[in-house]
mmCIF file of C-alpha atoms and ligand atoms in Angstrom:
data_model
loop_
_atom_site.group_PDB
_atom_site.id
_atom_site.type_symbol
_atom_site.label_atom_id
_atom_site.label_comp_id
_atom_site.label_asym_id
_atom_site.label_seq_id
_atom_site.Cartn_x
_atom_site.Cartn_y
_atom_site.Cartn_z
ATOM 1 C CA ALA A 1 -0.254 -0.052 0.201
ATOM 2 C CA PRO A 2 1.312 3.014 -0.792
ATOM 3 C CA ARG A 3 2.387 5.128 2.285
ATOM 4 C CA ILE A 4 0.675 8.774 2.841
ATOM 5 C CA VAL A 5 3.415 10.682 5.170
ATOM 6 C CA THR A 6 2.166 13.524 7.074
ATOM 7 C CA LEU A 7 4.738 15.982 9.595
ATOM 8 C CA GLY A 8 4.355 18.766 12.152
ATOM 9 C CA GLU A 9 3.239 19.612 15.547
ATOM 10 C CA ALA A 10 0.225 17.838 17.449
ATOM 11 C CA LEU A 11 -1.420 19.333 20.606
ATOM 12 C CA VAL A 12 -3.761 18.393 23.003
ATOM 13 C CA SER A 13 -7.231 20.978 22.821
ATOM 14 C CA LEU A 14 -9.329 21.321 25.993
ATOM 15 C CA ARG A 15 -12.469 21.639 25.021
ATOM 16 C CA SER A 16 -14.412 23.807 27.289
ATOM 17 C CA VAL A 17 -18.457 24.008 27.253
ATOM 18 C CA GLY A 18 -18.610 27.707 28.598
ATOM 19 C CA PRO A 19 -16.219 30.337 28.805
ATOM 20 C CA LEU A 20 -12.959 29.417 29.886
ATOM 21 C CA THR A 21 -13.107 31.866 32.684
ATOM 22 C CA ILE A 22 -15.400 30.095 34.853
ATOM 23 C CA GLY A 23 -14.168 26.934 35.530
ATOM 24 C CA GLY A 24 -15.910 23.738 34.509
ATOM 25 C CA PRO A 25 -15.590 20.340 32.721
ATOM 26 C CA LEU A 26 -12.956 20.156 29.708
ATOM 27 C CA SER A 27 -13.045 17.468 27.116
ATOM 28 C CA MET A 28 -9.381 16.459 26.567
ATOM 29 C CA HIS A 29 -8.489 15.264 22.665
ATOM 30 C CA ALA A 30 -5.920 14.268 19.918
ATOM 31 C CA ALA A 31 -5.250 17.573 17.269
ATOM 32 C CA GLY A 32 -2.782 20.249 15.785
ATOM 33 C CA ALA A 33 -3.595 20.224 11.877
ATOM 34 C CA GLU A 34 -1.019 17.006 10.389
ATOM 35 C CA LEU A 35 -2.424 15.269 13.065
ATOM 36 C CA ASN A 36 -6.088 15.244 12.234
ATOM 37 C CA VAL A 37 -5.248 14.304 8.474
ATOM 38 C CA ALA A 38 -3.612 11.465 9.006
ATOM 39 C CA VAL A 39 -5.916 10.789 11.309
ATOM 40 C CA ALA A 40 -8.787 10.500 8.784
ATOM 41 C CA LEU A 41 -7.169 9.012 5.845
ATOM 42 C CA ALA A 42 -6.527 6.352 8.870
ATOM 43 C CA ARG A 43 -10.081 5.457 8.890
ATOM 44 C CA LEU A 44 -10.151 5.473 4.783
ATOM 45 C CA GLY A 45 -7.665 3.082 4.893
ATOM 46 C CA TYR A 46 -4.686 3.814 3.764
ATOM 47 C CA ALA A 47 -0.981 3.546 5.552
ATOM 48 C CA SER A 48 -0.974 7.210 7.165
ATOM 49 C CA SER A 49 2.307 8.160 9.494
ATOM 50 C CA TRP A 50 3.363 11.261 11.255
ATOM 51 C CA GLY A 51 6.044 12.808 12.270
ATOM 52 C CA GLY A 52 6.545 15.447 14.764
ATOM 53 C CA VAL A 53 8.306 16.086 17.736
ATOM 54 C CA LEU A 54 6.294 15.055 21.193
ATOM 55 C CA GLY A 55 6.622 15.757 25.296
ATOM 56 C CA ASP A 56 8.253 13.068 27.279
ATOM 57 C CA ASP A 57 5.455 13.370 29.105
ATOM 58 C CA GLU A 58 1.862 11.964 29.652
ATOM 59 C CA LEU A 59 0.428 14.276 27.099
ATOM 60 C CA GLY A 60 2.516 12.966 24.668
ATOM 61 C CA GLU A 61 1.778 9.135 25.592
ATOM 62 C CA PHE A 62 -1.871 10.783 25.346
ATOM 63 C CA ILE A 63 -1.113 11.685 21.663
ATOM 64 C CA LEU A 64 1.090 7.839 20.548
ATOM 65 C CA ARG A 65 -2.101 5.632 22.852
ATOM 66 C CA SER A 66 -4.657 7.941 20.284
ATOM 67 C CA LEU A 67 -2.435 7.621 17.407
ATOM 68 C CA ALA A 68 -1.941 4.024 18.146
ATOM 69 C CA ALA A 69 -5.725 3.430 18.169
ATOM 70 C CA GLU A 70 -6.521 5.057 14.630
ATOM 71 C CA ARG A 71 -4.019 2.634 13.055
ATOM 72 C CA VAL A 72 -0.769 5.980 12.131
ATOM 73 C CA ASP A 73 2.267 4.375 12.497
ATOM 74 C CA THR A 74 4.464 6.473 14.384
ATOM 75 C CA THR A 75 7.852 4.775 13.608
ATOM 76 C CA HIS A 76 8.970 8.507 13.336
ATOM 77 C CA VAL A 77 8.118 10.492 16.342
ATOM 78 C CA ARG A 78 10.769 11.465 18.687
ATOM 79 C CA ARG A 79 9.925 12.672 22.120
ATOM 80 C CA ASP A 80 12.015 15.808 24.400
ATOM 81 C CA THR A 81 12.012 16.890 27.497
ATOM 82 C CA ARG A 82 10.380 20.123 25.901
ATOM 83 C CA PRO A 83 5.867 20.064 26.929
ATOM 84 C CA THR A 84 4.066 19.359 24.463
ATOM 85 C CA ALA A 85 1.345 22.087 23.313
ATOM 86 C CA ILE A 86 -2.275 22.295 25.210
ATOM 87 C CA MET A 87 -4.491 24.615 23.287
ATOM 88 C CA PHE A 88 -7.851 25.658 24.931
ATOM 89 C CA LEU A 89 -10.503 25.496 22.381
ATOM 90 C CA GLU A 90 -13.333 28.192 24.088
ATOM 91 C CA ALA A 91 -17.262 27.581 23.597
ATOM 92 C CA ARG A 92 -17.773 31.375 24.679
ATOM 93 C CA THR A 93 -20.799 31.698 23.025
ATOM 94 C CA PRO A 94 -22.960 28.518 21.697
ATOM 95 C CA GLU A 95 -21.827 30.690 18.251
ATOM 96 C CA VAL A 96 -18.616 32.327 19.435
ATOM 97 C CA SER A 97 -15.357 30.056 20.023
ATOM 98 C CA ARG A 98 -11.960 30.996 20.840
ATOM 99 C CA ILE A 99 -8.757 29.262 21.182
ATOM 100 C CA PHE A 100 -5.577 29.967 23.615
ATOM 101 C CA TYR A 101 -2.532 27.975 22.971
ATOM 102 C CA HIS A 102 0.157 27.107 25.339
ATOM 103 C CA ARG A 103 3.009 25.921 23.329
ATOM 104 C CA LYS A 104 5.695 27.835 23.004
ATOM 105 C CA ASP A 105 8.765 26.173 23.131
ATOM 106 C CA SER A 106 6.915 23.514 23.250
ATOM 107 C CA ALA A 107 8.381 19.834 21.662
ATOM 108 C CA GLY A 108 6.675 19.917 18.621
ATOM 109 C CA ALA A 109 8.552 23.021 17.554
ATOM 110 C CA ARG A 110 12.145 21.007 17.906
ATOM 111 C CA LEU A 111 11.483 19.926 15.264
ATOM 112 C CA SER A 112 14.215 19.466 12.865
ATOM 113 C CA PRO A 113 15.329 18.642 9.155
ATOM 114 C CA HIS A 114 16.611 15.729 11.216
ATOM 115 C CA ASP A 115 13.642 14.559 12.004
ATOM 116 C CA VAL A 116 12.328 14.631 7.815
ATOM 117 C CA ASP A 117 14.904 12.753 6.364
ATOM 118 C CA ARG A 118 14.000 9.669 8.461
ATOM 119 C CA LEU A 119 10.255 9.980 8.265
ATOM 120 C CA LEU A 120 10.849 10.298 4.330
ATOM 121 C CA ASP A 121 12.163 6.210 3.782
ATOM 122 C CA ARG A 122 11.761 4.673 0.272
ATOM 123 C CA ASP A 123 7.724 3.375 0.400
ATOM 124 C CA LEU A 124 6.509 7.281 0.329
ATOM 125 C CA ALA A 125 3.997 7.445 -1.815
ATOM 126 C CA TRP A 126 2.800 11.456 -0.394
ATOM 127 C CA LEU A 127 3.617 14.082 1.640
ATOM 128 C CA HIS A 128 0.870 16.603 3.338
ATOM 129 C CA LEU A 129 2.407 19.849 4.934
ATOM 130 C CA THR A 130 0.542 22.571 6.489
ATOM 131 C CA GLY A 131 1.485 26.521 6.688
ATOM 132 C CA ILE A 132 1.176 25.543 10.964
ATOM 133 C CA THR A 133 4.454 24.059 10.589
ATOM 134 C CA PRO A 134 6.870 27.461 9.706
ATOM 135 C CA ALA A 135 5.260 29.492 12.131
ATOM 136 C CA LEU A 136 6.831 27.661 14.808
ATOM 137 C CA SER A 137 10.345 28.185 15.407
ATOM 138 C CA GLU A 138 13.214 28.524 13.304
ATOM 139 C CA GLY A 139 13.988 24.809 13.192
ATOM 140 C CA ALA A 140 10.526 23.483 12.427
ATOM 141 C CA ARG A 141 10.707 26.046 9.310
ATOM 142 C CA ALA A 142 13.754 24.479 7.503
ATOM 143 C CA ALA A 143 12.534 21.272 8.773
ATOM 144 C CA VAL A 144 9.238 22.120 6.619
ATOM 145 C CA LEU A 145 10.857 24.169 3.822
ATOM 146 C CA HIS A 146 13.876 20.568 3.838
ATOM 147 C CA ALA A 147 10.010 18.905 3.561
ATOM 148 C CA ALA A 148 9.056 20.116 0.412
ATOM 149 C CA GLN A 149 12.563 20.316 -1.349
ATOM 150 C CA THR A 150 13.606 16.598 -0.578
ATOM 151 C CA CYS A 151 9.948 16.156 -2.570
ATOM 152 C CA ARG A 152 10.681 18.317 -5.451
ATOM 153 C CA ARG A 153 13.600 16.650 -6.197
ATOM 154 C CA ARG A 154 12.608 12.515 -5.838
ATOM 155 C CA SER A 155 9.355 13.737 -7.357
ATOM 156 C CA VAL A 156 7.329 13.183 -4.771
ATOM 157 C CA PRO A 157 3.495 14.368 -4.859
ATOM 158 C CA PHE A 158 3.642 16.228 -1.911
ATOM 159 C CA SER A 159 0.068 18.468 -0.817
ATOM 160 C CA VAL A 160 0.261 22.505 1.431
ATOM 161 C CA ASP A 161 -2.327 23.571 3.495
ATOM 162 C CA VAL A 162 -1.795 26.880 3.681
ATOM 163 C CA ASN A 163 -3.629 27.086 7.245
ATOM 164 C CA PHE A 164 -2.668 30.199 8.425
ATOM 165 C CA ARG A 165 -2.515 31.215 12.354
ATOM 166 C CA SER A 166 -3.002 34.654 12.802
ATOM 167 C CA LYS A 167 -1.307 33.949 16.688
ATOM 168 C CA LEU A 168 1.781 32.190 15.613
ATOM 169 C CA TRP A 169 3.063 35.048 12.494
ATOM 170 C CA SER A 170 2.142 38.235 10.950
ATOM 171 C CA GLU A 171 0.107 38.255 7.736
ATOM 172 C CA GLN A 172 4.012 39.614 6.025
ATOM 173 C CA GLU A 173 5.857 36.386 7.251
ATOM 174 C CA ALA A 174 3.460 34.341 6.483
ATOM 175 C CA ALA A 175 4.040 36.218 2.703
ATOM 176 C CA GLU A 176 7.140 35.614 2.645
ATOM 177 C CA VAL A 177 8.324 31.848 3.576
ATOM 178 C CA LEU A 178 4.545 30.425 1.741
ATOM 179 C CA PRO A 179 5.505 30.207 -1.806
ATOM 180 C CA TRP A 180 8.610 28.770 -0.726
ATOM 181 C CA LEU A 181 6.583 25.787 0.460
ATOM 182 C CA THR A 182 4.191 25.357 -2.657
ATOM 183 C CA GLU A 183 5.829 25.558 -5.402
ATOM 184 C CA GLY A 184 5.800 21.982 -7.337
ATOM 185 C CA ALA A 185 3.295 20.959 -5.321
ATOM 186 C CA GLU A 186 0.482 18.417 -6.595
ATOM 187 C CA VAL A 187 -1.982 19.967 -4.462
ATOM 188 C CA VAL A 188 -2.358 23.747 -2.544
ATOM 189 C CA ILE A 189 -5.637 23.962 -0.497
ATOM 190 C CA GLY A 190 -6.996 26.657 2.193
ATOM 191 C CA SER A 191 -9.384 29.797 2.398
ATOM 192 C CA PRO A 192 -9.671 32.281 -0.434
ATOM 193 C CA GLU A 193 -7.345 34.896 1.934
ATOM 194 C CA GLU A 194 -4.823 31.863 2.394
ATOM 195 C CA LEU A 195 -4.699 30.711 -0.933
ATOM 196 C CA ALA A 196 -4.013 34.967 -1.640
ATOM 197 C CA LEU A 197 -1.534 34.772 1.261
ATOM 198 C CA ALA A 198 0.655 32.185 -0.817
ATOM 199 C CA ALA A 199 0.479 33.967 -3.595
ATOM 200 C CA PRO A 200 1.424 37.310 -2.601
ATOM 201 C CA ALA A 201 0.339 38.896 -6.118
ATOM 202 C CA GLY A 202 -3.086 37.942 -6.196
ATOM 203 C CA LYS A 203 -5.812 39.734 -4.502
ATOM 204 C CA THR A 204 -8.496 37.630 -5.972
ATOM 205 C CA LEU A 205 -8.849 33.899 -5.226
ATOM 206 C CA GLU A 206 -9.065 33.298 -8.880
ATOM 207 C CA ALA A 207 -5.977 35.628 -9.019
ATOM 208 C CA ALA A 208 -4.770 33.271 -6.052
ATOM 209 C CA ALA A 209 -4.757 30.358 -8.050
ATOM 210 C CA GLU A 210 -3.806 31.627 -11.221
ATOM 211 C CA GLU A 211 -0.003 32.613 -9.507
ATOM 212 C CA LEU A 212 -0.426 29.651 -7.776
ATOM 213 C CA LEU A 213 -0.693 27.074 -11.490
ATOM 214 C CA ALA A 214 2.223 29.103 -13.105
ATOM 215 C CA SER A 215 4.089 28.628 -10.081
ATOM 216 C CA GLY A 216 3.795 24.311 -11.285
ATOM 217 C CA VAL A 217 0.927 23.948 -8.414
ATOM 218 C CA GLY A 218 -1.383 21.476 -10.042
ATOM 219 C CA GLU A 219 -4.669 21.981 -7.918
ATOM 220 C CA VAL A 220 -5.849 25.028 -5.672
ATOM 221 C CA VAL A 221 -8.334 23.888 -3.676
ATOM 222 C CA ALA A 222 -10.368 26.581 -1.919
ATOM 223 C CA LYS A 223 -12.729 25.809 1.400
ATOM 224 C CA LEU A 224 -14.896 28.083 1.214
ATOM 225 C CA GLY A 225 -16.577 27.098 5.129
ATOM 226 C CA ALA A 226 -21.072 25.980 5.077
ATOM 227 C CA ALA A 227 -20.569 26.836 1.380
ATOM 228 C CA GLY A 228 -18.329 23.945 -0.006
ATOM 229 C CA ALA A 229 -15.355 24.337 -2.263
ATOM 230 C CA ARG A 230 -13.576 25.006 -5.524
ATOM 231 C CA ALA A 231 -11.069 23.562 -7.562
ATOM 232 C CA PHE A 232 -8.912 25.212 -10.323
ATOM 233 C CA THR A 233 -6.710 22.816 -12.021
ATOM 234 C CA GLY A 234 -5.777 25.334 -14.677
ATOM 235 C CA ARG A 235 -8.402 23.756 -17.097
ATOM 236 C CA HIS A 236 -11.542 23.703 -15.537
ATOM 237 C CA VAL A 237 -12.897 25.959 -12.472
ATOM 238 C CA LEU A 238 -15.130 23.873 -10.204
ATOM 239 C CA ASP A 239 -17.602 24.419 -7.327
ATOM 240 C CA ALA A 240 -19.023 22.099 -5.079
ATOM 241 C CA PRO A 241 -21.890 22.476 -2.057
ATOM 242 C CA ALA A 242 -21.122 21.993 1.493
ATOM 243 C CA PHE A 243 -23.379 18.657 2.839
ATOM 244 C CA PRO A 244 -26.641 20.392 5.363
ATOM 245 C CA VAL A 245 -25.349 18.880 8.591
ATOM 246 C CA ARG A 246 -25.853 20.193 11.640
ATOM 247 C CA ALA A 247 -22.698 21.804 12.144
ATOM 248 C CA VAL A 248 -21.662 21.523 16.257
ATOM 249 C CA ASP A 249 -18.020 21.849 16.034
ATOM 250 C CA THR A 250 -15.979 23.090 13.454
ATOM 251 C CA VAL A 251 -13.009 23.452 13.835
ATOM 252 C CA GLY A 252 -10.312 20.092 12.065
ATOM 253 C CA ALA A 253 -13.502 20.619 9.338
ATOM 254 C CA GLY A 254 -10.514 22.131 6.655
ATOM 255 C CA ASP A 255 -8.404 19.137 8.370
ATOM 256 C CA ALA A 256 -11.201 16.868 7.114
ATOM 257 C CA PHE A 257 -11.598 18.057 4.021
ATOM 258 C CA THR A 258 -8.206 18.309 2.823
ATOM 259 C CA ALA A 259 -7.709 14.196 3.869
ATOM 260 C CA GLY A 260 -11.274 13.558 1.847
ATOM 261 C CA TYR A 261 -9.844 15.363 -1.269
ATOM 262 C CA LEU A 262 -6.146 13.777 -1.871
ATOM 263 C CA SER A 263 -7.762 10.498 -0.300
ATOM 264 C CA ALA A 264 -9.854 10.354 -3.648
ATOM 265 C CA ARG A 265 -7.797 11.579 -5.881
ATOM 266 C CA LEU A 266 -5.236 8.852 -5.018
ATOM 267 C CA ASP A 267 -7.616 6.690 -5.666
ATOM 268 C CA GLY A 268 -7.945 8.032 -9.450
ATOM 269 C CA GLU A 269 -10.555 9.715 -8.595
ATOM 270 C CA ASP A 270 -11.949 13.186 -11.272
ATOM 271 C CA VAL A 271 -11.939 16.641 -9.785
ATOM 272 C CA ALA A 272 -15.490 16.670 -9.279
ATOM 273 C CA ALA A 273 -15.064 13.544 -7.017
ATOM 274 C CA ARG A 274 -12.690 14.386 -5.406
ATOM 275 C CA LEU A 275 -14.086 18.125 -4.047
ATOM 276 C CA ARG A 276 -17.115 16.326 -3.009
ATOM 277 C CA ARG A 277 -14.899 13.692 -1.181
ATOM 278 C CA GLY A 278 -13.775 16.294 0.691
ATOM 279 C CA CYS A 279 -17.145 18.415 1.865
ATOM 280 C CA LEU A 280 -17.987 14.506 2.530
ATOM 281 C CA LEU A 281 -15.550 14.134 5.125
ATOM 282 C CA GLY A 282 -15.634 18.016 6.760
ATOM 283 C CA ALA A 283 -19.634 16.647 6.796
ATOM 284 C CA PHE A 284 -18.619 14.843 9.109
ATOM 285 C CA ALA A 285 -15.675 16.380 10.892
ATOM 286 C CA VAL A 286 -18.655 19.775 12.691
ATOM 287 C CA GLY A 287 -20.382 17.082 13.154
ATOM 288 C CA HIS A 288 -19.432 15.543 16.475
ATOM 289 C CA LEU A 289 -17.117 17.327 19.219
ATOM 290 C CA GLY A 290 -13.524 16.894 17.972
ATOM 291 C CA ASP A 291 -11.102 17.557 14.990
ATOM 292 C CA TRP A 292 -11.404 13.697 13.489
ATOM 293 C CA GLU A 293 -13.205 12.166 15.942
ATOM 294 C CA GLY A 294 -17.100 11.257 14.098
ATOM 295 C CA LEU A 295 -15.197 11.134 10.799
ATOM 296 C CA PRO A 296 -15.911 8.015 8.332
ATOM 297 C CA ARG A 297 -14.220 4.867 7.732
ATOM 298 C CA ARG A 298 -14.191 3.665 4.226
ATOM 299 C CA ASP A 299 -17.917 1.098 4.373
ATOM 300 C CA GLU A 300 -19.477 4.755 5.995
ATOM 301 C CA LEU A 301 -18.931 6.919 2.812
ATOM 302 C CA ASP A 302 -22.220 7.048 1.837
ATOM 303 C CA LEU A 303 -23.975 8.106 5.927
ATOM 304 C CA LEU A 304 -25.214 10.823 4.699
ATOM 305 C CA ASP A 305 -26.489 10.003 1.753
ATOM 306 C CA ARG A 306 -29.549 8.899 3.186
ATOM 307 C CA GLY A 307 -32.027 11.993 4.249
ATOM 308 C CA PRO A 308 -31.314 14.029 8.061
ATOM 309 C CA GLY A 309 -32.971 11.830 10.830
ATOM 310 C CA GLU A 310 -32.248 8.558 9.261
ATOM 311 C CA THR A 311 -32.149 5.404 12.183
ATOM 312 C CA HIS A 312 -30.522 3.172 10.411
ATOM 313 C CA ARG A 313 -31.073 -0.972 11.057
HETATM 314 P P1 ADP B 401 -11.520 25.286 7.613
HETATM 315 O O1 ADP B 401 -11.988 24.969 8.834
HETATM 316 O O2 ADP B 401 -10.212 24.420 7.068
HETATM 317 O O3 ADP B 401 -11.937 26.671 7.783
HETATM 318 P P2 ADP B 401 -14.050 25.332 6.661
HETATM 319 O O4 ADP B 401 -14.485 26.169 7.663
HETATM 320 O O5 ADP B 401 -13.936 25.621 4.949
HETATM 321 O O6 ADP B 401 -12.226 24.937 6.821
HETATM 322 O O7 ADP B 401 -14.776 23.563 6.291
HETATM 323 C C1 ADP B 401 -14.011 22.618 5.614
HETATM 324 C C2 ADP B 401 -14.923 21.857 4.152
HETATM 325 O O8 ADP B 401 -16.101 20.932 5.658
HETATM 326 C C3 ADP B 401 -15.862 22.665 4.424
HETATM 327 O O9 ADP B 401 -15.404 23.113 2.869
HETATM 328 C C4 ADP B 401 -17.176 22.341 3.990
HETATM 329 O O10 ADP B 401 -17.540 21.223 2.905
HETATM 330 C C5 ADP B 401 -17.228 20.907 5.360
HETATM 331 N N1 ADP B 401 -18.247 22.425 6.224
HETATM 332 C C6 ADP B 401 -18.018 23.578 7.000
HETATM 333 N N2 ADP B 401 -18.411 23.717 8.368
HETATM 334 C C7 ADP B 401 -20.211 23.154 7.059
HETATM 335 C C8 ADP B 401 -20.580 23.638 7.807
HETATM 336 N N3 ADP B 401 -21.779 24.016 8.856
HETATM 337 N N4 ADP B 401 -21.812 22.710 7.066
HETATM 338 C C9 ADP B 401 -21.556 21.499 6.028
HETATM 339 N N5 ADP B 401 -20.115 21.667 6.072
HETATM 340 C C10 ADP B 401 -18.634 22.010 6.723
HETATM 341 O O1 KDG B 402 -7.187 22.551 11.919
HETATM 342 C C1 KDG B 402 -7.643 22.247 13.377
HETATM 343 C C2 KDG B 402 -6.454 22.695 14.082
HETATM 344 O O2 KDG B 402 -6.965 24.076 14.363
HETATM 345 C C3 KDG B 402 -6.166 22.348 15.740
HETATM 346 O O3 KDG B 402 -6.273 21.252 15.672
HETATM 347 C C4 KDG B 402 -4.904 22.555 16.685
HETATM 348 O O4 KDG B 402 -3.118 22.353 14.911
HETATM 349 C C5 KDG B 402 -3.895 23.299 15.016
HETATM 350 C C6 KDG B 402 -3.958 24.657 14.773
HETATM 351 O O5 KDG B 402 -2.463 25.215 15.043
HETATM 352 O O6 KDG B 402 -4.105 25.366 15.006
#
């Protein structure tokens, strides 16, 4: 089976049911954009590996245990004396969530190019990267750029989800680094604003997509939230609607979308089917608390085809 590898920082996300200042119960989840993609692909039956640095602590142990339960390979995960990062997801009101990171000088930020070399072995069929990793530290930035460069040199296809995180770096910093990451990627995914950051001259989504395609990117995919998604291939522009579902927790939807899109591509499906699978996984993700807990196994992909409120007997 082709092995799909992702690398980045995994965090423990602690989700509140109300204002954090009031306290109360928190639920504990393994998170991190790349980890989410690795789990989503493993659920669909792919051989999937996640690489990164975890703290030599209970939280690192929790993440390893979660990945093992989901059949994600963690052979090349390194442990470090720094702590595993934490992220609070505060349900401040039912409509407004806030994210607070405790990830400065975390273990995950200690990622280095050396870690990447161990991870990108001969089985590698596809590498997935995000724009979060280069914002973590100098070493992590070097690591992720080295990973992309290794793929270009070895002609291994890779994808990039821009995933701009304003709490980690500025738009200016991101705009300087992202083109080095996305150059030559088979698939670049982001919101319209994120795609414009990765293509600094491109102000509109169309202009950004055109610029990215001109830089050697194969497909540019815009995530449009409840409006679905749009793909630009150079020859076609295709739209897909979101699935009508009740959104419980939208964090992680983008990663689910990415995994769905990539999986359909790896299955040899056309662009329309890739968009559809992306939106389908996004819909599964938003229906459940946690970034990836609600994602489908391959035999569950048609669950949302029947109407809402359906009990399958
Ligand atoms: P991100 O989480 O990166 O901001 P989006 O919010 O665009 O990404 O979500 C990714 C995908 O998940 C969307 O393209 C859509 O298919 C699906 N999705 C997101 N929100 C909803 C929603 N409220 N209802 C149905 N599908 C959704
Ligand atoms: O995509 C979901 C992520 O936002 C979350 O799991 C944590 O990777 C993360 C980040 O840096 O925000």
